[in-house]
Coordinates of C-alpha atoms in Angstrom, one line a residue:
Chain A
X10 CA -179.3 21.9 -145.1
X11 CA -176.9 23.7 -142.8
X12 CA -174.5 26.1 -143.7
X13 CA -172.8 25.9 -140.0
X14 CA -169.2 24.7 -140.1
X15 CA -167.5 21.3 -139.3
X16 CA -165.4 21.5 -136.1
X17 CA -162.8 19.4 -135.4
X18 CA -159.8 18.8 -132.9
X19 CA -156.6 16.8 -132.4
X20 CA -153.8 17.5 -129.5
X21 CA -151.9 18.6 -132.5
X22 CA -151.0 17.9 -136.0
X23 CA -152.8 14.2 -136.5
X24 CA -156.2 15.1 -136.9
X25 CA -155.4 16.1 -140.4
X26 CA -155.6 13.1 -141.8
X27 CA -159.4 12.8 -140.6
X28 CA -159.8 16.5 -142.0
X29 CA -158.2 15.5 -145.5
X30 CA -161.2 12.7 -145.9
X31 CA -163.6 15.5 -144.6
X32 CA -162.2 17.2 -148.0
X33 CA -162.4 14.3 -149.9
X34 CA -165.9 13.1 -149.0
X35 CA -167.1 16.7 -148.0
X36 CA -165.7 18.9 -150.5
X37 CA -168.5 21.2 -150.1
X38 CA -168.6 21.7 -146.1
X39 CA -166.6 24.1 -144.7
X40 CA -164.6 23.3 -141.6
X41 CA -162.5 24.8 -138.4
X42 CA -159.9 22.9 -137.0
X43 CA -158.3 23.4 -133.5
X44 CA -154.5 21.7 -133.3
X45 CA -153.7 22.1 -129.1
X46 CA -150.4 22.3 -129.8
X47 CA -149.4 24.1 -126.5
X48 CA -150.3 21.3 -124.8
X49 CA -149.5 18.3 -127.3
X50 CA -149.2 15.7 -126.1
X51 CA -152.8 14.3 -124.6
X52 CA -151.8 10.5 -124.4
X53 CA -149.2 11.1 -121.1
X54 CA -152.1 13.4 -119.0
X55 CA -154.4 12.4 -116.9
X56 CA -158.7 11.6 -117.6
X57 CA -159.1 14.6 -115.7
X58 CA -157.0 17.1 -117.6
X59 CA -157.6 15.6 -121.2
X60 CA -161.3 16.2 -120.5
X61 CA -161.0 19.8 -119.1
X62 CA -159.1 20.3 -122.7
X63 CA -161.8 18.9 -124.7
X64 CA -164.5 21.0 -122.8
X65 CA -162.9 24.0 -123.5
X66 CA -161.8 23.4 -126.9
X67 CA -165.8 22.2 -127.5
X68 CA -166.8 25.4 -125.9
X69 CA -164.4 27.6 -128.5
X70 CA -166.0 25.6 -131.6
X71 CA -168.9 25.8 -130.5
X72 CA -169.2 29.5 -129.9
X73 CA -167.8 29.8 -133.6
X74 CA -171.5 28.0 -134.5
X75 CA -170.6 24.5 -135.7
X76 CA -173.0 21.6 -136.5
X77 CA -171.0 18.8 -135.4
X78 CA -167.7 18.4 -134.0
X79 CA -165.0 15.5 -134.7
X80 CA -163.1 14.6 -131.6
X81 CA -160.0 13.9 -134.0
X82 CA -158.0 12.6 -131.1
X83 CA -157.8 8.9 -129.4
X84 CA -156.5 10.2 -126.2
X85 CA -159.8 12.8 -126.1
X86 CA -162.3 10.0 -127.7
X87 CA -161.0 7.6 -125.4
X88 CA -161.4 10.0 -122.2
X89 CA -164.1 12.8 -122.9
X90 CA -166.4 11.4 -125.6
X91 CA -169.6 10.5 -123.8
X92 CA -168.9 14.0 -121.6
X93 CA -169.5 16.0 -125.0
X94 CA -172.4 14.1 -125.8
X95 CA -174.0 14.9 -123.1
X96 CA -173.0 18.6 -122.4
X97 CA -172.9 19.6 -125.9
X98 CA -176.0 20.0 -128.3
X99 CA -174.9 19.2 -131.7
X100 CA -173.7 15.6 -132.4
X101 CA -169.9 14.4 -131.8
X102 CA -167.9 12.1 -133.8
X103 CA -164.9 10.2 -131.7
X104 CA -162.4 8.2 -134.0
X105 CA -162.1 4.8 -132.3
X106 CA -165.9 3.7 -132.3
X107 CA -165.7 4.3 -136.6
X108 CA -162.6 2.6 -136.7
X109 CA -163.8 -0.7 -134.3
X110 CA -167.0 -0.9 -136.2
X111 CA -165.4 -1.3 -139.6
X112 CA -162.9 -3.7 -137.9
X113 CA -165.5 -5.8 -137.0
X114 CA -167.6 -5.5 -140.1
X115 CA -164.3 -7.0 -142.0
X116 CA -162.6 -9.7 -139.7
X117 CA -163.2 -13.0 -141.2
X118 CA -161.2 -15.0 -138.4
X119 CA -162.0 -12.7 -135.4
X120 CA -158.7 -12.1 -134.6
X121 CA -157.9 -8.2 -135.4
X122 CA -155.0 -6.1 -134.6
X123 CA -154.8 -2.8 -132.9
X124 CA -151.9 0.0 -133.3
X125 CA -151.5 2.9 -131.8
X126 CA -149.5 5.3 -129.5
X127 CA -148.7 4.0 -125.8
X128 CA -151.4 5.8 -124.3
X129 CA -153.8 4.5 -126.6
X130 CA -152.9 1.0 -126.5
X131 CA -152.2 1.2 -122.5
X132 CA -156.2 2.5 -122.6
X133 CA -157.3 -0.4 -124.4
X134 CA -160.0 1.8 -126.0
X135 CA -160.0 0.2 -129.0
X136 CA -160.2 -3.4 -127.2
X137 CA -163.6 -2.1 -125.6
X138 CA -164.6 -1.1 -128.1
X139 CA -164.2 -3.9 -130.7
X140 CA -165.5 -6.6 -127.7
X141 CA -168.7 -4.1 -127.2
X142 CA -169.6 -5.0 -130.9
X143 CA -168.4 -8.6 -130.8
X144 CA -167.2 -10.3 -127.7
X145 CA -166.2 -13.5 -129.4
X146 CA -163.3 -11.1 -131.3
X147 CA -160.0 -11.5 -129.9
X148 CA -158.1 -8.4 -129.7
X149 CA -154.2 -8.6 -130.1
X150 CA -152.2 -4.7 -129.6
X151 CA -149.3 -3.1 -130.1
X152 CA -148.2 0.3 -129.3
X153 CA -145.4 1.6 -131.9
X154 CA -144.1 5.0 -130.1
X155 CA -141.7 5.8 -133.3
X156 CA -144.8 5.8 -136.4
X157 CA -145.9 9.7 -134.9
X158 CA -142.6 10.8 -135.3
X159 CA -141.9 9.2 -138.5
X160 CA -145.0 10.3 -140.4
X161 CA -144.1 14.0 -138.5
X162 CA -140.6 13.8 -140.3
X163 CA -141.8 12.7 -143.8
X164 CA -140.2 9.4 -143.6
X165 CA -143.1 7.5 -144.3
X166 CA -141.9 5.5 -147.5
X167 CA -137.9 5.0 -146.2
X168 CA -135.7 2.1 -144.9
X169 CA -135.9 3.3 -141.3
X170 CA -139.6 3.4 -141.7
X171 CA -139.9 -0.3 -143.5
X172 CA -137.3 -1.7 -140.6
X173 CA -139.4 0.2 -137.5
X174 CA -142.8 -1.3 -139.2
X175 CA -141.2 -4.7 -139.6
X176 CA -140.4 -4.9 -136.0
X177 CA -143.3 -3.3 -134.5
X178 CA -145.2 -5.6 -136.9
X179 CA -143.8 -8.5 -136.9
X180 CA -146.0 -10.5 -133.8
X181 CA -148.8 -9.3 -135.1
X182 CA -148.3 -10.8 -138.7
X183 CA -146.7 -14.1 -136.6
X184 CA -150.4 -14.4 -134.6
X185 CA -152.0 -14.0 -137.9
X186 CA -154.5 -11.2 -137.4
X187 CA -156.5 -10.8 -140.3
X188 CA -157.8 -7.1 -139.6
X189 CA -155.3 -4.3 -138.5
X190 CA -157.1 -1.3 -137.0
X191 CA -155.0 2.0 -137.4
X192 CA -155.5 3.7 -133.9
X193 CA -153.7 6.7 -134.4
X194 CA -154.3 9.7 -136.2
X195 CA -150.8 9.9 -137.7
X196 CA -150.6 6.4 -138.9
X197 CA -152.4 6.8 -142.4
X198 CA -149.8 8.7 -143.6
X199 CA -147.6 5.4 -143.0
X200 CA -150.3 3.0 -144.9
X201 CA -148.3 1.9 -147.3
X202 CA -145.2 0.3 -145.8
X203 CA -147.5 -1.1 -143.3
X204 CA -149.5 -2.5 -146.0
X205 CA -146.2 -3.9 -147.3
X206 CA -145.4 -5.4 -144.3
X207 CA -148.3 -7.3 -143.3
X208 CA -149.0 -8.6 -146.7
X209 CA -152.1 -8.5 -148.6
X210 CA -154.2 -10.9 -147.2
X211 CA -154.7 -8.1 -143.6
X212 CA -157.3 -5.6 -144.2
X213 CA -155.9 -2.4 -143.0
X214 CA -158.6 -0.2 -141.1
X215 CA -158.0 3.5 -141.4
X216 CA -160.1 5.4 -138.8
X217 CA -159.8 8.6 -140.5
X218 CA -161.4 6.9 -143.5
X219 CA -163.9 5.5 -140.9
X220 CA -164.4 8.4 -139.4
X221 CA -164.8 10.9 -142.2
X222 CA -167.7 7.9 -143.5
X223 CA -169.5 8.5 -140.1
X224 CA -169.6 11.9 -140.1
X225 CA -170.8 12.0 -144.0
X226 CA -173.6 9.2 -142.9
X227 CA -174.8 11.5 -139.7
X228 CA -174.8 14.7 -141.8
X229 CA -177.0 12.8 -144.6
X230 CA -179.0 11.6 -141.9
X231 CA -180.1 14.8 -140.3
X232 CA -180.2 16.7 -143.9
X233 CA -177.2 19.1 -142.5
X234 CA -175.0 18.5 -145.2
X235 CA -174.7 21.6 -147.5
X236 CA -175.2 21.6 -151.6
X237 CA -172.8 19.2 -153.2
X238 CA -171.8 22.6 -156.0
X239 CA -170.5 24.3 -153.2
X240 CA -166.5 24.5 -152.0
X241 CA -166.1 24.5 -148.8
X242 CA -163.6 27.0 -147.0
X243 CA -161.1 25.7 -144.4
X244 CA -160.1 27.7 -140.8
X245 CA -156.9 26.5 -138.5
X246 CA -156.3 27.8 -135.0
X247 CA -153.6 26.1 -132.7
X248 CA -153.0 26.8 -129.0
X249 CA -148.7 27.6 -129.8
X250 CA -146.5 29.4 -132.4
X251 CA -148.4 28.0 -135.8
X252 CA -144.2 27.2 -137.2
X253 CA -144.2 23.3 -136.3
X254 CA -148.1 23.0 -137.1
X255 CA -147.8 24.3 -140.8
X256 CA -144.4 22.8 -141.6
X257 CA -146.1 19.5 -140.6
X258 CA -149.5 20.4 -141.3
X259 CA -148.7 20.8 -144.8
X260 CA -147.5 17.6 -144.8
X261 CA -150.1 15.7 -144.0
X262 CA -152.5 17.8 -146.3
X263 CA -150.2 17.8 -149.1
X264 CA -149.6 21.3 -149.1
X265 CA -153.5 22.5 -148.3
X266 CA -153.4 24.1 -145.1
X267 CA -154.4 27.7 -145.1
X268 CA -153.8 30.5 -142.7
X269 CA -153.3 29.1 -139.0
X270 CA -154.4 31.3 -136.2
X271 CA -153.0 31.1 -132.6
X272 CA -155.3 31.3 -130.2
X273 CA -155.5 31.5 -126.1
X274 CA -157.4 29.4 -124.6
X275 CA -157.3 30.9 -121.6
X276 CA -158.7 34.4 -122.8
X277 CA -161.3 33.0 -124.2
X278 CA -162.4 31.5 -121.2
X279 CA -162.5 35.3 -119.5
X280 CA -164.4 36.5 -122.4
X281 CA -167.5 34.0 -121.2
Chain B
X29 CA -118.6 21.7 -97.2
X30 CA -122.4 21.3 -97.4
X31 CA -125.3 18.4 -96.7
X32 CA -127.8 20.6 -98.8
X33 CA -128.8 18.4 -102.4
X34 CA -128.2 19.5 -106.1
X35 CA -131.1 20.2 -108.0
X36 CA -131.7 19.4 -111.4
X37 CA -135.2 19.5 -113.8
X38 CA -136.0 19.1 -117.1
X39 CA -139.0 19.1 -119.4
X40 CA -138.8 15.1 -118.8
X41 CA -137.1 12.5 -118.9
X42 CA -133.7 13.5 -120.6
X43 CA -132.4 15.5 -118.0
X44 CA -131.4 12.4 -116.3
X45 CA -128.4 11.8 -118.8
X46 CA -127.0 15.0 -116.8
X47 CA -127.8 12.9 -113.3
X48 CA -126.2 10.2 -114.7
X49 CA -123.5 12.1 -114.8
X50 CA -123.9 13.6 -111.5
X51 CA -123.7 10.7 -110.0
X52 CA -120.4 9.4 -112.0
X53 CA -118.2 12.4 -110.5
X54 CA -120.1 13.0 -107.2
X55 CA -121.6 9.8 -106.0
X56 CA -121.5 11.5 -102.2
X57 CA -124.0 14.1 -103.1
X58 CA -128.0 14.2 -102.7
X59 CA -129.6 15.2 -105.6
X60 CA -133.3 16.1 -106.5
X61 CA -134.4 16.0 -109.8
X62 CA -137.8 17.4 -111.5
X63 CA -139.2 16.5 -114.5
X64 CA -142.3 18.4 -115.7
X65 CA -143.8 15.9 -117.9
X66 CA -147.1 17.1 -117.8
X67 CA -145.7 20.1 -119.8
X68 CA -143.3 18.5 -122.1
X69 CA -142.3 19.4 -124.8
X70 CA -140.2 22.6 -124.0
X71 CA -139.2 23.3 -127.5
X72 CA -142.4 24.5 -129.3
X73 CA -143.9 26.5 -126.0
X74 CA -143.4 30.3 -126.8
X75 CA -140.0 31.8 -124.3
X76 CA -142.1 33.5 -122.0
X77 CA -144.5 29.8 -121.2
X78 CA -140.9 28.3 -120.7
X79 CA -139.7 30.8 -118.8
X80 CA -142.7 30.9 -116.3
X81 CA -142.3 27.2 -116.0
X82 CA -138.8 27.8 -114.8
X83 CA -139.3 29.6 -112.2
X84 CA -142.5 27.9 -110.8
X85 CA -140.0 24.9 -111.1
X86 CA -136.4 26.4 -109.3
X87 CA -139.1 27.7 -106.8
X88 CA -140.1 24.3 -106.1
X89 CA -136.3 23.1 -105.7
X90 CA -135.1 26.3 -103.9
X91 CA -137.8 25.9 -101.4
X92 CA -136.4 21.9 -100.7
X93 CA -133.3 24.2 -99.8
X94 CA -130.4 22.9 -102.9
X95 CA -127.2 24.3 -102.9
X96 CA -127.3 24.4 -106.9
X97 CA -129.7 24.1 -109.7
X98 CA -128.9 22.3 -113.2
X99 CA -131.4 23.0 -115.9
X100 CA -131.1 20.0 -118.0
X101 CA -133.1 21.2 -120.1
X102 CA -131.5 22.7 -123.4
X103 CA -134.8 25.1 -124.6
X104 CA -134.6 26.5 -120.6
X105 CA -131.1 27.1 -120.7
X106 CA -131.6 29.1 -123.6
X107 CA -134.6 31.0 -123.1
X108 CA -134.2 31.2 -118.5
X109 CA -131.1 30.6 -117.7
X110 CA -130.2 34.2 -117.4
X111 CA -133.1 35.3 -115.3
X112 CA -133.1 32.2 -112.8
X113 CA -129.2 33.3 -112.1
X114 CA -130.4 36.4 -111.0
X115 CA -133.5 36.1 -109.4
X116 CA -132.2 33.1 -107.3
X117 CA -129.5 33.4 -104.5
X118 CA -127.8 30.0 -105.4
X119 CA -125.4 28.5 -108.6
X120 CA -127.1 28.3 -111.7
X121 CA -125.7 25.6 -114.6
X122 CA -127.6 25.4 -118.0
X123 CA -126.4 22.5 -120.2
X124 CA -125.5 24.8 -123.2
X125 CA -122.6 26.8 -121.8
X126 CA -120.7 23.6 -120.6
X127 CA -120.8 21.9 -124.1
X128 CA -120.0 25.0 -126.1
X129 CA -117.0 25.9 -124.1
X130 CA -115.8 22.0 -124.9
X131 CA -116.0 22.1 -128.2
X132 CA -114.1 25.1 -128.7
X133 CA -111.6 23.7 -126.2
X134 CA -110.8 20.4 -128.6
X135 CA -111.8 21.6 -132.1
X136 CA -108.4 22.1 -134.2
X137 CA -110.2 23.1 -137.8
X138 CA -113.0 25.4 -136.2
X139 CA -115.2 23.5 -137.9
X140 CA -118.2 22.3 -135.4
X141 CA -121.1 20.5 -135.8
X142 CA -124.0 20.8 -133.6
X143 CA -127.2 18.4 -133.3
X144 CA -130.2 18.8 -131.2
X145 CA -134.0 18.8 -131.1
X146 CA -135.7 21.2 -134.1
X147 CA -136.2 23.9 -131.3
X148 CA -133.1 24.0 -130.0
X149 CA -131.4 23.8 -133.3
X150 CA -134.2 26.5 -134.5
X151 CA -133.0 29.0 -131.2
X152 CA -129.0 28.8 -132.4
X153 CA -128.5 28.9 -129.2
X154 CA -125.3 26.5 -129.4
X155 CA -123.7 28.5 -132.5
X156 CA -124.3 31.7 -130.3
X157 CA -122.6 30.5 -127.2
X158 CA -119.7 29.2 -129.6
X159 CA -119.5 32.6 -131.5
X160 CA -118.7 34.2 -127.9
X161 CA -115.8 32.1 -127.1
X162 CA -114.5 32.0 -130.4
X163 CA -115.8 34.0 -133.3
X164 CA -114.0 32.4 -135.8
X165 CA -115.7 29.0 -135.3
X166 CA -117.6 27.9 -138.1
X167 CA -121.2 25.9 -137.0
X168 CA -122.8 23.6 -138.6
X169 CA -126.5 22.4 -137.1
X170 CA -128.6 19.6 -138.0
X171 CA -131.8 19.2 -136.0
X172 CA -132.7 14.8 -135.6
X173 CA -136.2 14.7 -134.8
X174 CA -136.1 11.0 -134.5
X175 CA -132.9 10.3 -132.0
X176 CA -135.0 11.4 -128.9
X177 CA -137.9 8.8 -129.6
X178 CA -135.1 6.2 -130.6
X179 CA -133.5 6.9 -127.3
X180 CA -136.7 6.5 -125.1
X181 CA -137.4 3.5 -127.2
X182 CA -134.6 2.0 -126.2
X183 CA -133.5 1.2 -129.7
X184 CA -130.4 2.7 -129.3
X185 CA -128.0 -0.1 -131.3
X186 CA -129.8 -1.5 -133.9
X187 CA -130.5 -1.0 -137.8
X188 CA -132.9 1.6 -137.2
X189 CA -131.2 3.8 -135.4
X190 CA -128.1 3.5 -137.4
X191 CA -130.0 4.4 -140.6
X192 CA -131.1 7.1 -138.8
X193 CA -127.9 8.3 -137.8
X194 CA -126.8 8.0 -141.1
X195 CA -129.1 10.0 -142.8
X196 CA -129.9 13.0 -140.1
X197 CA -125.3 12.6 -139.6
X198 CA -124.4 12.5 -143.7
X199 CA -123.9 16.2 -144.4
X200 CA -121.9 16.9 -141.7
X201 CA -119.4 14.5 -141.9
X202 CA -119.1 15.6 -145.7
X203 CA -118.7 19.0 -144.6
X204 CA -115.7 18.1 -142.5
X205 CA -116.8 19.0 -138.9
X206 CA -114.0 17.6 -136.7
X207 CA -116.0 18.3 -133.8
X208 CA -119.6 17.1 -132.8
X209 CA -121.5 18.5 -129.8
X210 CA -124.5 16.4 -128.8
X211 CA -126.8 19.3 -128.1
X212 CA -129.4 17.2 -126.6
X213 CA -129.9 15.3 -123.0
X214 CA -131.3 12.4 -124.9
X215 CA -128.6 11.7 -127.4
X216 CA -125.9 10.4 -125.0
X217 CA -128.0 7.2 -124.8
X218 CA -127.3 7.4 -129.1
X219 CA -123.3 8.0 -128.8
X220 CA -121.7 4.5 -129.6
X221 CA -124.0 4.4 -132.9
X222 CA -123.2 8.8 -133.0
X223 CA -119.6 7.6 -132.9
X224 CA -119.8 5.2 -135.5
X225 CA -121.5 7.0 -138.0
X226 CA -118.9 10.1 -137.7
X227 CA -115.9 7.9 -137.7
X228 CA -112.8 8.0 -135.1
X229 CA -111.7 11.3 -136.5
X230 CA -114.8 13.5 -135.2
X231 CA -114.7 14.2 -131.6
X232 CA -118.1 14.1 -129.8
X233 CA -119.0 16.5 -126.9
X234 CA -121.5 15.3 -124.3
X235 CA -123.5 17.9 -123.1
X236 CA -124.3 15.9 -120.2
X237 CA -120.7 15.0 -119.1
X238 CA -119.4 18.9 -119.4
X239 CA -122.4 19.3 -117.2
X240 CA -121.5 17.5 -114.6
X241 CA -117.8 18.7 -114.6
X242 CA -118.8 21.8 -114.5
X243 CA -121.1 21.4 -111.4
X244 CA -118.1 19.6 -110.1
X245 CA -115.8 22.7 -110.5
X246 CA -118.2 25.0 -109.0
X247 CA -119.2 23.0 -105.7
X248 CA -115.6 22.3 -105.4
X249 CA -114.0 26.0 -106.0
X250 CA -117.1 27.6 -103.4
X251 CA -116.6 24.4 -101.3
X252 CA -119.1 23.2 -100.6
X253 CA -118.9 19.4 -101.6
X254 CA -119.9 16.7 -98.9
X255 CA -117.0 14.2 -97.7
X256 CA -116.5 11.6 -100.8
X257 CA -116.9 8.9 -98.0
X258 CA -120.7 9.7 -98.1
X259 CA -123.0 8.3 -100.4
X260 CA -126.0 10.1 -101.9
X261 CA -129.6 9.8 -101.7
X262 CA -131.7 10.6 -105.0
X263 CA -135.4 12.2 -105.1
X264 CA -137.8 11.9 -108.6
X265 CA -140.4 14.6 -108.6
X266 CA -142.6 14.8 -112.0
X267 CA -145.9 16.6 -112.8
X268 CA -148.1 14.3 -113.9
X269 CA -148.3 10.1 -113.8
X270 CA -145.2 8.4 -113.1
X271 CA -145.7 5.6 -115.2
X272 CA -143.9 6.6 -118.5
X273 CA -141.0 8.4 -116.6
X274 CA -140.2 5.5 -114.4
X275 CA -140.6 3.1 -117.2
X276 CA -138.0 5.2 -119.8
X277 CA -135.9 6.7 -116.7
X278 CA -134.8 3.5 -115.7
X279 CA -133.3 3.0 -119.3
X280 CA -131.7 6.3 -118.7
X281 CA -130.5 5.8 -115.6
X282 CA -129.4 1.8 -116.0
X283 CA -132.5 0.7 -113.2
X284 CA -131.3 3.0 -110.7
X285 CA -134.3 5.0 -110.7
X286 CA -135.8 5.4 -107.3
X287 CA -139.3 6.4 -105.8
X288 CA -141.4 9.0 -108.4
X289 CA -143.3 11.4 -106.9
X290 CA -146.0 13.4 -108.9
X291 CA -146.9 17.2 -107.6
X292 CA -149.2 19.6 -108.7
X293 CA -147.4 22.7 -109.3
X294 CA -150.6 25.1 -109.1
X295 CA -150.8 23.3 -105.2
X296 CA -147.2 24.6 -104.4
X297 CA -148.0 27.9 -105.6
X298 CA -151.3 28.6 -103.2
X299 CA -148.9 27.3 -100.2
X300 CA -146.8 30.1 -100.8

């Protein structure tokens, strides 16, 4: 039993859909979150930079005692992963390795789609990772650059939204995937007119869900996790003016967030 | 007359609606433009970041000896422009000024609509600069999140985009504005469907077009315009990897997009 904290991180806003299954399969843990929102977005930067971020991010939850840390982010999973494994001494939970495992676990046919954000599916990440677990699985992407802004807005459940999936959809459903992985944090909150558009017969994999599985199997594993009576409380820092975070933030969490702290990144690193 | 080049920078890639422009009215002149998209976006950075970016920026361009400088950038015009004209010995043009001052040129009602990103719309930096050349104007504002991602999509005329339009455009054609100023480098690419949604009654000002007129009064009146007999060469400087610039800039720019160049601004500062 450990009554450390959950960290967790995103470039910005998206990793709250990973923290809201955190809620809903760890109720009881409590959690900090760190939005770098001063220097959103991760996806256009270079390996170099995105993995300097995710060190000092890692060093800031860290100092704040946590007992495992989410790397809510495909850019920083994708990039700086293995780097925090191996510098870091509490385990660290990426969310493409969930997401392609369950992918792989589901596909009947072998052929499984991939979505995500240009950097993401420019990475091929996700292709890696899926052909890691099962070479014979053929891998067809698709980078949709309007979903982030489209779940940021709230028009998750609109026209524009239904027309943008059918067309960013449409030669995936035509190659007749069976198994569509959601590579991007933001894309859970556009489920259900993706569901709609590919039909019923794709299994949709959400790697928050994924991930928030993972972290509840690791935390079972090593007897961390706390009693199941307790509620867990719930910090937010961001690296910019909290306005955008919260107004979105509360979006994605259905009007949960709490207080949202800016912090400086860079004043923590002279406090070392 | 001078050979010296017009600078111009922007957070990104939107700035380049402005060279467009550019080089409409003066095709004879040498421009250099800078896009800093390894710190974009602009709009949620607090006005001190954007600020200091600024100037490590118009340093950059001053020190590759222009004869003007363009921010094409609407959160810099409103939070630099001011400094940068004084701390620098050469023109300054901000992209806000120019389309203000046109739209209470052609408005007859005094009713004026505004659109731009949710921090410029947020500063009210438009309805300010309107309020100072004509207090009696009335400004409406409606920030459309989506138009800039539409407009790097490319999807520019299709259902999506005129949805879109629709719903971000419906309240202020209700409310009568008879004027429309596009408050944002990205939304010229978005006019014809703009246009359409507004109907032939509603006069749209282009940012980027009062831009370059009034860079074209300014060279002209302090003379310093090269012979129109020459023709211009064009330099791309951005702060991180080319890839995604070049690929949306040349959809900006109709393909005329020439070599990128990537600098590290933290280098040009220890040469100093």
């Amino acid at each position: 039993m450990s009554w450390q904290a959950i960290g967790i991180f995103d470039s910005g806003v998206g990793g709250l859909t990973v923290l809201r299954e955190i809620f809903r399969v760890l109720p009881q843990e409590d959690t900090i979150y760190f939005g770098d929102t001063a220097r959103v977005p991760y996806g256009t930067k270079s390996p170099e930079t995105v993995d300097r971020y995710a060190r000092e991010i890692t060093s800031f939850l860290v100092k704040r005692d946590i007992k495992l840390l989410i790397v809510a982010c495909n850019t920083a999973s994708a990039v700086a992963l293995n780097n925090l494994k191996r510098d870091f001494p509490i385990p660290v939970v990426g969310v493409i390795e969930p997401g392609a495992r369950r992918a792989v676990e589901v596909t009947r046919s072998g052929r499984i789609g991939v979505i995500g954000t240009s950097g993401t599916i420019k990475s091929s990440a996700y292709t890696r990772a899926i052909k890691r677990l099962n070479p014979a699985a053929e891998v067809l992407t698709r980078a949709c650059p309007l979903f982030v802004p489209l779940a940021e807005e709230g028009w998750t459940d609109n026209q524009v939204a239904r027309l943008t999936a059918q067309s960013y959809l449409q030669e995936l459903k035509e190659a007749g995937v069976d198994t569509l992985v959601l590579g991007c944090t933001h894309y859970p909150l556009l489920k259900n007119i993706i569901a709609e558009v590919m039909g019923p017969d794709v299994i949709l994999v959400d790697s928050a869900e994924e991930t928030g599985r993972t972290v509840a199997e690791i935390l079972t594993k090593k007897k961390l996790l706390r009693p199941v009576t307790e509620k867990g409380n719930h910090h937010f820092f961001v690296s910019d003016i909290p306005a955008g975070f919260i107004r979105v933030g509360n979006r994605f969490l259905g009007g949960k967030l709490g207080d949202v702290y800016q912090v400086n990144l860079d004043d923590e690193r002279e406090e070392d």
